[in-house]
Short mmCIF file of C-alpha atoms and ligand atoms in Angstrom, two decimals:
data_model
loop_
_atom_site.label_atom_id
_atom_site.label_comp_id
_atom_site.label_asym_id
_atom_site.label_seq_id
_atom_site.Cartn_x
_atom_site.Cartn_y
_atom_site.Cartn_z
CA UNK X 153 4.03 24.90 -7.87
CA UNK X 154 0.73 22.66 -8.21
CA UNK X 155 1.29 19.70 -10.06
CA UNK X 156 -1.38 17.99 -11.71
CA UNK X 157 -2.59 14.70 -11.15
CA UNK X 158 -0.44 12.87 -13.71
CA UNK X 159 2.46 14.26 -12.07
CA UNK X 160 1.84 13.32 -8.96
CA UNK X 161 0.80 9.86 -9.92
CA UNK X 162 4.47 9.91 -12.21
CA UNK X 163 5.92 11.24 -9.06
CA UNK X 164 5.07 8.42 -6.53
CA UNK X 165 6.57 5.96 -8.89
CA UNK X 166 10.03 8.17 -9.45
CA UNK X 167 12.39 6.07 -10.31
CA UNK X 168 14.25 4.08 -7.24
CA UNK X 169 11.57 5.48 -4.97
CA UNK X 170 8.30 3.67 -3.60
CA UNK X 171 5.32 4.56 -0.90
CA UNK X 172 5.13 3.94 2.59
CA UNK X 173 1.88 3.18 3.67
CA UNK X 174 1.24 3.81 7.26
CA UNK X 175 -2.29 4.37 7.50
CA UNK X 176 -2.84 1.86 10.40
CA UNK X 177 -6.50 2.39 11.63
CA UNK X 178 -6.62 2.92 15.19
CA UNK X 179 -7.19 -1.07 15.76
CA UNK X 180 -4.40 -2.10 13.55
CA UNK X 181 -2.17 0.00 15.04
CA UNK X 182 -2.92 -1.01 18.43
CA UNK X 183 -2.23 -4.88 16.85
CA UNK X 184 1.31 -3.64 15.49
CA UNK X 185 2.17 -1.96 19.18
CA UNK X 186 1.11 -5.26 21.01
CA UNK X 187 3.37 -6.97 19.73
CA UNK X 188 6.16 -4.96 21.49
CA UNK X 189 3.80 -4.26 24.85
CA UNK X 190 3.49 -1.03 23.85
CA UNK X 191 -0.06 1.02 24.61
CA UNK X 192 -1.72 2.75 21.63
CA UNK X 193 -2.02 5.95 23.30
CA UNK X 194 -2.29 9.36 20.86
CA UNK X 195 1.28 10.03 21.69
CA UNK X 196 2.79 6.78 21.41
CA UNK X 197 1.12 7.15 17.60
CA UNK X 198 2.75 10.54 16.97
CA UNK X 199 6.13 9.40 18.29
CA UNK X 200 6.44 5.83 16.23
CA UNK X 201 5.16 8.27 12.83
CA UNK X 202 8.04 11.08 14.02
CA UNK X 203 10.40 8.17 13.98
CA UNK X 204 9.34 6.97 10.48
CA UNK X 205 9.06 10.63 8.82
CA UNK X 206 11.93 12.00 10.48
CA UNK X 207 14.24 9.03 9.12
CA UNK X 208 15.78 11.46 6.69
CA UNK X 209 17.66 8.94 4.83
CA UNK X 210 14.83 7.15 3.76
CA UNK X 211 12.16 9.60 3.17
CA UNK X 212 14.72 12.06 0.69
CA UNK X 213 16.11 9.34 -1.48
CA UNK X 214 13.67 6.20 -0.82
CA UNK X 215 10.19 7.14 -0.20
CA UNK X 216 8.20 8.97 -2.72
CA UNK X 217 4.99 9.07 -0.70
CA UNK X 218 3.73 8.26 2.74
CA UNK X 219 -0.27 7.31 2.64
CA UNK X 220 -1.76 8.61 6.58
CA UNK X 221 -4.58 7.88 8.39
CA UNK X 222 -6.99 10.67 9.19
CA UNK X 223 -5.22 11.19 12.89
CA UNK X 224 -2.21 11.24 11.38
CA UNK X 225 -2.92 13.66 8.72
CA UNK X 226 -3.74 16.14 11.37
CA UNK X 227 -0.95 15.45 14.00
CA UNK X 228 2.13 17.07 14.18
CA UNK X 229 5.69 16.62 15.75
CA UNK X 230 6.79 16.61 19.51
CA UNK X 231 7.83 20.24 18.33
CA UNK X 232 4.75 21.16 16.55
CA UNK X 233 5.68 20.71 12.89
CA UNK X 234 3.10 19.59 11.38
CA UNK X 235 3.41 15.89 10.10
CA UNK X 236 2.80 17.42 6.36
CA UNK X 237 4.94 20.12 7.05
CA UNK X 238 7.73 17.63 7.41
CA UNK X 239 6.94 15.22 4.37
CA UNK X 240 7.33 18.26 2.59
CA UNK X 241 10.54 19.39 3.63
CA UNK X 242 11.91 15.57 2.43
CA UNK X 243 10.22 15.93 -0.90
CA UNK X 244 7.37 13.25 0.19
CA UNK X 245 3.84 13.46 -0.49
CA UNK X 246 1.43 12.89 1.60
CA UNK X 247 -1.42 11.03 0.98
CA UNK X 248 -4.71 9.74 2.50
CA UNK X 249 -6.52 6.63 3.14
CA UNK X 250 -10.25 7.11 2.75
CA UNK X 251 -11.95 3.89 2.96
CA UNK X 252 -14.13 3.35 6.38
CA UNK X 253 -12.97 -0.56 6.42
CA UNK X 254 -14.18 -3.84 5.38
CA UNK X 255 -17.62 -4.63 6.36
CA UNK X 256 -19.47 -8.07 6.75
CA UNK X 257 -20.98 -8.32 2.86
CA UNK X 258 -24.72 -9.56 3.58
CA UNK X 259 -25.76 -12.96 2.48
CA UNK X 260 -22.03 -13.42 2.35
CA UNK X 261 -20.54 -14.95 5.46
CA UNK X 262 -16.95 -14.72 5.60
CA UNK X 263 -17.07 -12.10 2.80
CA UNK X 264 -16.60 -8.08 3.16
CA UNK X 265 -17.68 -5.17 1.39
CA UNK X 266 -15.22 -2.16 2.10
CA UNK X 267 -17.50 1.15 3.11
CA UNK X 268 -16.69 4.40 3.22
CA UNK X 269 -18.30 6.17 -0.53
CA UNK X 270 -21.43 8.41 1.88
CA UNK X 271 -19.65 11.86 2.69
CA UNK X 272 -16.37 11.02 0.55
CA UNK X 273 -16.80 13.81 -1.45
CA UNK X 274 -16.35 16.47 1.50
CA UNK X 275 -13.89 14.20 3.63
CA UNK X 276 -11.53 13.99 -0.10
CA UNK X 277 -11.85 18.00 -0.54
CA UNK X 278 -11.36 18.29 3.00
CA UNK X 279 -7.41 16.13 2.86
CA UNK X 280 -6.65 18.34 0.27
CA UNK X 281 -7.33 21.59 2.16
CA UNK X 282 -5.17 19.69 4.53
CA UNK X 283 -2.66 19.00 2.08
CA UNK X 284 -2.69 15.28 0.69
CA UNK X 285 -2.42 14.90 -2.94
CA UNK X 286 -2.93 11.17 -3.56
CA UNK X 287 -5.42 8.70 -1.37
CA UNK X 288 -6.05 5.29 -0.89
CA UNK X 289 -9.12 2.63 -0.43
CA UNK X 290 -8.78 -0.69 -0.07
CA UNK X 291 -11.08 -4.09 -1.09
CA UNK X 292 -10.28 -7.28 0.53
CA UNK X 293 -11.35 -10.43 -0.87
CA UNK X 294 -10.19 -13.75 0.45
CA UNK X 295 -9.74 -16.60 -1.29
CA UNK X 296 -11.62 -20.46 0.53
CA UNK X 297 -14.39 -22.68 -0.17
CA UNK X 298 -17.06 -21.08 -2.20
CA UNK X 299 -15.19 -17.75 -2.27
CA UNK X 300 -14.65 -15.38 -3.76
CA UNK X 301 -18.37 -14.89 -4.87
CA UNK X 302 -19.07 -12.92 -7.58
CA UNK X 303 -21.24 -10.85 -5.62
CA UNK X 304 -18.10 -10.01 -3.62
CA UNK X 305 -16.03 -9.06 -6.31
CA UNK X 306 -18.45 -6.90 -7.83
CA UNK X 307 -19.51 -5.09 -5.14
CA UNK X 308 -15.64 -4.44 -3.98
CA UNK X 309 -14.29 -3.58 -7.25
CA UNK X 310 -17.92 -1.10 -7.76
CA UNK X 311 -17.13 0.45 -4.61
CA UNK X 312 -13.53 1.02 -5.79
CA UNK X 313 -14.85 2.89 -9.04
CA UNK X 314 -16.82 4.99 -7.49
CA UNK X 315 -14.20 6.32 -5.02
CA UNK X 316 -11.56 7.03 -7.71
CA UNK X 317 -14.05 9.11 -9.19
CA UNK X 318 -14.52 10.89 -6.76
CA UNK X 319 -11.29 11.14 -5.68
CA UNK X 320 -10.24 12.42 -9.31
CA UNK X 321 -12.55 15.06 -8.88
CA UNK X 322 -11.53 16.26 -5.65
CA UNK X 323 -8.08 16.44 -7.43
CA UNK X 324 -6.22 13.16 -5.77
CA UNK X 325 -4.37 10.67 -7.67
CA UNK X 326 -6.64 7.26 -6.84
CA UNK X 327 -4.65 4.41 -5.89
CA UNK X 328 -7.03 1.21 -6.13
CA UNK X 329 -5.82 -1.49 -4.04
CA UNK X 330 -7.82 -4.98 -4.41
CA UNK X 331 -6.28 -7.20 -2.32
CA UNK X 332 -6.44 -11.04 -2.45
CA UNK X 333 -5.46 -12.17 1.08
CA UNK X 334 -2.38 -14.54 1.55
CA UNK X 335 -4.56 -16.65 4.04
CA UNK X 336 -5.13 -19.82 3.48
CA UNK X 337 -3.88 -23.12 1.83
CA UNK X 338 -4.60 -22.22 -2.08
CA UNK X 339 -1.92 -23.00 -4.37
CA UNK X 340 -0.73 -20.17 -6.11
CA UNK X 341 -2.46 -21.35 -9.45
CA UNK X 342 -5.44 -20.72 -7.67
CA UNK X 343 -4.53 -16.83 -6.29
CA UNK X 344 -3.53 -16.02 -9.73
CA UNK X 345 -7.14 -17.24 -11.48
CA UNK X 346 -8.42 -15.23 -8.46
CA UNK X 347 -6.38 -12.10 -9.00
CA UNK X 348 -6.99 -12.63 -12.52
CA UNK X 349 -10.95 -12.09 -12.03
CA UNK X 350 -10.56 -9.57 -9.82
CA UNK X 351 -8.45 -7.30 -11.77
CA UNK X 352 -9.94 -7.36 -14.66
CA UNK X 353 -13.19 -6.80 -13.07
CA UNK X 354 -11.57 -3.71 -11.52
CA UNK X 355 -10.82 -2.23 -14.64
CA UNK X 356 -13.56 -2.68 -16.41
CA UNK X 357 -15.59 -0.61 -13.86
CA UNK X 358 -13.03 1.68 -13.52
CA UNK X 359 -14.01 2.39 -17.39
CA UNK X 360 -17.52 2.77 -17.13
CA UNK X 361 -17.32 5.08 -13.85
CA UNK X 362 -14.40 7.37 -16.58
CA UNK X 363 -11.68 7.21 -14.17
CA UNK X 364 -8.68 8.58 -15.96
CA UNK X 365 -6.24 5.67 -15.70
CA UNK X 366 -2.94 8.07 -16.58
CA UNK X 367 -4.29 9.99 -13.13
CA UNK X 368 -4.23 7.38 -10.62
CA UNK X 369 -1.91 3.87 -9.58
CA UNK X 370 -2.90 0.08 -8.98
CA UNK X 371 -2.10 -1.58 -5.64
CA UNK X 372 -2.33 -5.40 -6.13
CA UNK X 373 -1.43 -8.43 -3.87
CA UNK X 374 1.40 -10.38 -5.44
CA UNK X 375 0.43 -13.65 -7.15
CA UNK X 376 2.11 -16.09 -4.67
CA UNK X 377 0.97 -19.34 -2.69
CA UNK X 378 -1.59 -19.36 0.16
CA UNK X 379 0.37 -18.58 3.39
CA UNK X 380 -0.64 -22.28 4.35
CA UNK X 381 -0.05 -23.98 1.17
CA UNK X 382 2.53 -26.72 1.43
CA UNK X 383 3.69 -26.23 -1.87
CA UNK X 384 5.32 -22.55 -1.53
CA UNK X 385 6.52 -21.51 -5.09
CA UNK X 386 9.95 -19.91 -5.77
CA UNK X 387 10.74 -16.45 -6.19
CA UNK X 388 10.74 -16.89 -10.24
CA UNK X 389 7.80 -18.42 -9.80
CA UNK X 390 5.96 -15.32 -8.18
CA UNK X 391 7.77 -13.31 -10.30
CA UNK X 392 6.49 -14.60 -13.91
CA UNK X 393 3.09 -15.27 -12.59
CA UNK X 394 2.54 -11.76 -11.18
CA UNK X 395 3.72 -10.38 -13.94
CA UNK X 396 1.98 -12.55 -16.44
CA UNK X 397 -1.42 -11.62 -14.42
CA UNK X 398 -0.57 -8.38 -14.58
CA UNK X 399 -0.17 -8.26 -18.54
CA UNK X 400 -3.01 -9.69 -19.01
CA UNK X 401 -5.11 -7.13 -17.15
CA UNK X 402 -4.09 -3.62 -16.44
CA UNK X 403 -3.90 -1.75 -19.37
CA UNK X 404 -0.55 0.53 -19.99
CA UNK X 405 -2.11 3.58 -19.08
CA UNK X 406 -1.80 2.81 -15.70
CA UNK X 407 1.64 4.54 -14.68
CA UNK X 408 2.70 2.53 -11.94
CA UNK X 409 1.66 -0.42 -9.94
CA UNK X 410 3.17 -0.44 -6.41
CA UNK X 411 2.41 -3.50 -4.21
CA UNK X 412 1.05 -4.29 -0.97
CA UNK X 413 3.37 -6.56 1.05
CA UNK X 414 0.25 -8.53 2.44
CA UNK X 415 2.18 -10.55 5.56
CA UNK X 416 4.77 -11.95 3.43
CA UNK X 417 8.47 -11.58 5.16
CA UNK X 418 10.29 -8.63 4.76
CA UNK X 419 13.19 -10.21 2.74
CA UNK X 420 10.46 -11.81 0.54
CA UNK X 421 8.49 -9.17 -0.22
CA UNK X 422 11.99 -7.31 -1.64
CA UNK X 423 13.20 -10.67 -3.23
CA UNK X 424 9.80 -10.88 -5.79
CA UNK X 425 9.54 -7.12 -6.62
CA UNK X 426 13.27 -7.01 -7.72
CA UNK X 427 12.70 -10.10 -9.40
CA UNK X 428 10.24 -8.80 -11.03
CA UNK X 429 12.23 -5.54 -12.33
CA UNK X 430 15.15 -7.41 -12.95
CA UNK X 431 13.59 -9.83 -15.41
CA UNK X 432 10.77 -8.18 -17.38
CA UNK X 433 10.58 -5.39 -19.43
CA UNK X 434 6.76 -3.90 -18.82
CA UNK X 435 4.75 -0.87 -19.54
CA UNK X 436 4.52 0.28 -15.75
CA UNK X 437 6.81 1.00 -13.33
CA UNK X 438 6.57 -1.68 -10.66
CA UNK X 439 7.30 -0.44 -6.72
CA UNK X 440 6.12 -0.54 -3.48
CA UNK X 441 3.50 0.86 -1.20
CA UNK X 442 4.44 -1.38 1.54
CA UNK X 443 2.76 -1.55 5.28
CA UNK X 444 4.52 -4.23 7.29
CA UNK X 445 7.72 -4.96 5.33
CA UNK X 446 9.01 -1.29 5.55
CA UNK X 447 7.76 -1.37 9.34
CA UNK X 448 8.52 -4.57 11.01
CA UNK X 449 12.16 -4.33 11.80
CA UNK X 450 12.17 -0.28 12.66
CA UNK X 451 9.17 -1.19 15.17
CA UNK X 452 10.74 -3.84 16.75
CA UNK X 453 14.23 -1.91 16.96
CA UNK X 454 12.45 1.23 18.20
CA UNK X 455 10.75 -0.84 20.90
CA UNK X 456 8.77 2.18 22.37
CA UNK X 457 11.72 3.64 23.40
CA UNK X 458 13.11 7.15 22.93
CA UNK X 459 16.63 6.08 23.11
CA UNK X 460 15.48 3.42 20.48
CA UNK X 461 14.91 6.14 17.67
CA UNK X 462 17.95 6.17 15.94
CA UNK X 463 18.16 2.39 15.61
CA UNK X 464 14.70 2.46 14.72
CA UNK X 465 15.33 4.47 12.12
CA UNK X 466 18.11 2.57 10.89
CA UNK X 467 15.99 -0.60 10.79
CA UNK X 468 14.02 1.42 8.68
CA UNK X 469 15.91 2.89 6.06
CA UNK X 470 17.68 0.07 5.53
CA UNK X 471 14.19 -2.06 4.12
CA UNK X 472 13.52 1.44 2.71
CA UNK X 473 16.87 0.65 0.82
CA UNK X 474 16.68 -2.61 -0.33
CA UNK X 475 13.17 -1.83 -1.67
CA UNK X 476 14.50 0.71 -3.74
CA UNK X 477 17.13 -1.46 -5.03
CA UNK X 478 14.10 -3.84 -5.92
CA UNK X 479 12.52 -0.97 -7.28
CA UNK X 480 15.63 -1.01 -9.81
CA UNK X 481 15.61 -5.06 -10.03
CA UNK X 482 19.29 -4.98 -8.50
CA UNK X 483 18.40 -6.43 -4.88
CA UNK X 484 20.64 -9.26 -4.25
CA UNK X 485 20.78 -11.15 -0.51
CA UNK X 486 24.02 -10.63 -0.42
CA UNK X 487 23.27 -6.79 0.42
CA UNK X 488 20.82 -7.61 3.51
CA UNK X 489 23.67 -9.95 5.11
CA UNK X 490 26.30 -6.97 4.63
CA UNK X 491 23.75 -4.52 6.33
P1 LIG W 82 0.95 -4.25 4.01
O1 LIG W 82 2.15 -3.96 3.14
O2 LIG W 82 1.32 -4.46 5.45
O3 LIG W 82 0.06 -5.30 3.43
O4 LIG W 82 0.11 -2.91 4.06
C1 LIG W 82 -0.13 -2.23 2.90
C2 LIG W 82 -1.44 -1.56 3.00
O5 LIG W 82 -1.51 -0.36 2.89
C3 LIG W 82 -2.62 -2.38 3.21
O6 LIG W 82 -3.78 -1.62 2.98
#
């Protein structure tokens, strides 16, 4: 059965159920496997992503989606299953990430422009011949003296029109991620007039390129404090800020909005999206489409060690569980000390 693209956007933001990004580039990945000593090799890739997509717990009742990097997408299994074959089979849907990375913006030090819109058109029609419904491109602007510049967000949130289009066409659900980086010492007043800017930037280019909002999904940072901010704010705090920058900008056609985790601890990243549920009634459904906070704890558990698979995959549904508690709003701590 082909679904269209409203579906499949509905579909990634089921209810309970969020995405699992793991569309480390080859250089992030080999970040991630450093920090257990671990050599990025093409087989040490495949093996960590069998791990992860052969967790069957998590992908059939937690994980709607799993975005892949363009090795990944054509990789299979130890066995030869193809890694789509086997998202499948757990009712996930794959999906792509498209952008070509953030690029020094000229005139701009300290400022990046992501790349990646010359041949999109055949690389998007190519992922679906290879079976990915949904894809992914993300902006990063960063938040410090003098920044963000206009020019920056303009540029970023231009570039993001133009590959939803695109995408759209090539019949994938766009998910637009513009993310305002954690780093720093900015208060969280400051990321939300940032986030502010940037979003409703996004949206109003989204609108002139005639991206069909019902046919794609929003992946924002979460309003919260600079990582080196003294004054960190509370979990309510993130919570009603988010949420009060997101009402202000993304309009309710948007079906879901499913967040980046951006560095912030595993626990936290759970604690402000059930928050979030728990207290607010909105016109989106409000998930994940985590990186790091679904990986962290199954990498480290796994270790780069075949006898380490089943714990790493325990480590791993587990934050794919709590997440889709937070997906519900009914996360408590309580739940992550019983685990
Ligand atoms: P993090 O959750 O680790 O930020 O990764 C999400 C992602 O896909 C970033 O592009």
């Amino acid at each position: 059965m082909t679904m269209t693209l409203e579906q499949v956007a509905q579909a990634l933001v089921a209810d309970d159920k969020g995405i699992l990004a793991a569309d480390e580039s080859s250089g992030t990945i080999k970040k991630r496997f450093d920090t257990i000593g671990l050599a990025s090799t093409e087989e040490t890739r495949r093996d960590y992503r069998e791990m992860l997509f052969r967790s069957t717990e998590a992908m059939k009742n937690y994980i709607s989606g799993v975005i892949l990097y363009d090795e990944t997408i054509r990789q299979s299994a130890k066995d030869g299953t193809p890694f789509v074959e086997i998202l499948n089979a757990a009712g996930c849907i794959p999906g792509i990430k498209v952008d070509l990375g953030a690029k020094p913006l000229a005139f701009h030090p300290g400022e990046t422009v992501t790349e990646g819109l010359d041949g999109l058109r055949g690389r998007c029609e190519e992922y679906h011949r290879l079976g990915a419904r949904f894809t992914k491109w993300r902006a990063v602007i960063s938040i410090g003296k003098d920044m963000p510049s206009r020019t920056c967000i303009l540029a970023n949130m231009h570039a993001l029109a133009r590959y939803a289009a695109i995408a759209q066409e090539a019949k994938l659900v766009p998910i637009v991620e513009p993310e305002v980086l954690m780093d720093g010492d900015h208060t969280i007043g400051r990321c939300a007039e940032v986030t502010e800017a940037v979003l409703r930037t996004l949206y109003t280019e989204l609108a002139l390129h005639g991206v069909v909002l019902e046919r794609s999904l929003l992946k924002p940072n979460m309003v919260i404090s600079g990582m080196d901010c003294p004054q960190q704010a509370s979990v309510e705090e993130v919570a009603a800020r988010t949420v009060q920058i997101l009402r202000r900008t993304v309009p309710a056609a948007v079906p879901g909005i499913v967040f980046l985790s951006g560095g912030q601890s595993d626990e936290l990243a759970t604690a402000h999206l059930s928050a979030m549920n728990a207290s607010y009634d909105l016109p989106w459904k409000l998930s994940f489409s985590y990186g790091r906070a679904l990986q962290a704890a199954a990498l480290k558990a796994w270790n780069g060690k075949t006898e380490n698979v089943a714990a790493g995959q325990r480590a791993f549904s587990h934050r794919a569980r709590m997440n889709s508690l937070a997906a519900a709003g009914q996360w408590t701590s309580d739940l992550e000390r019983a685990a």
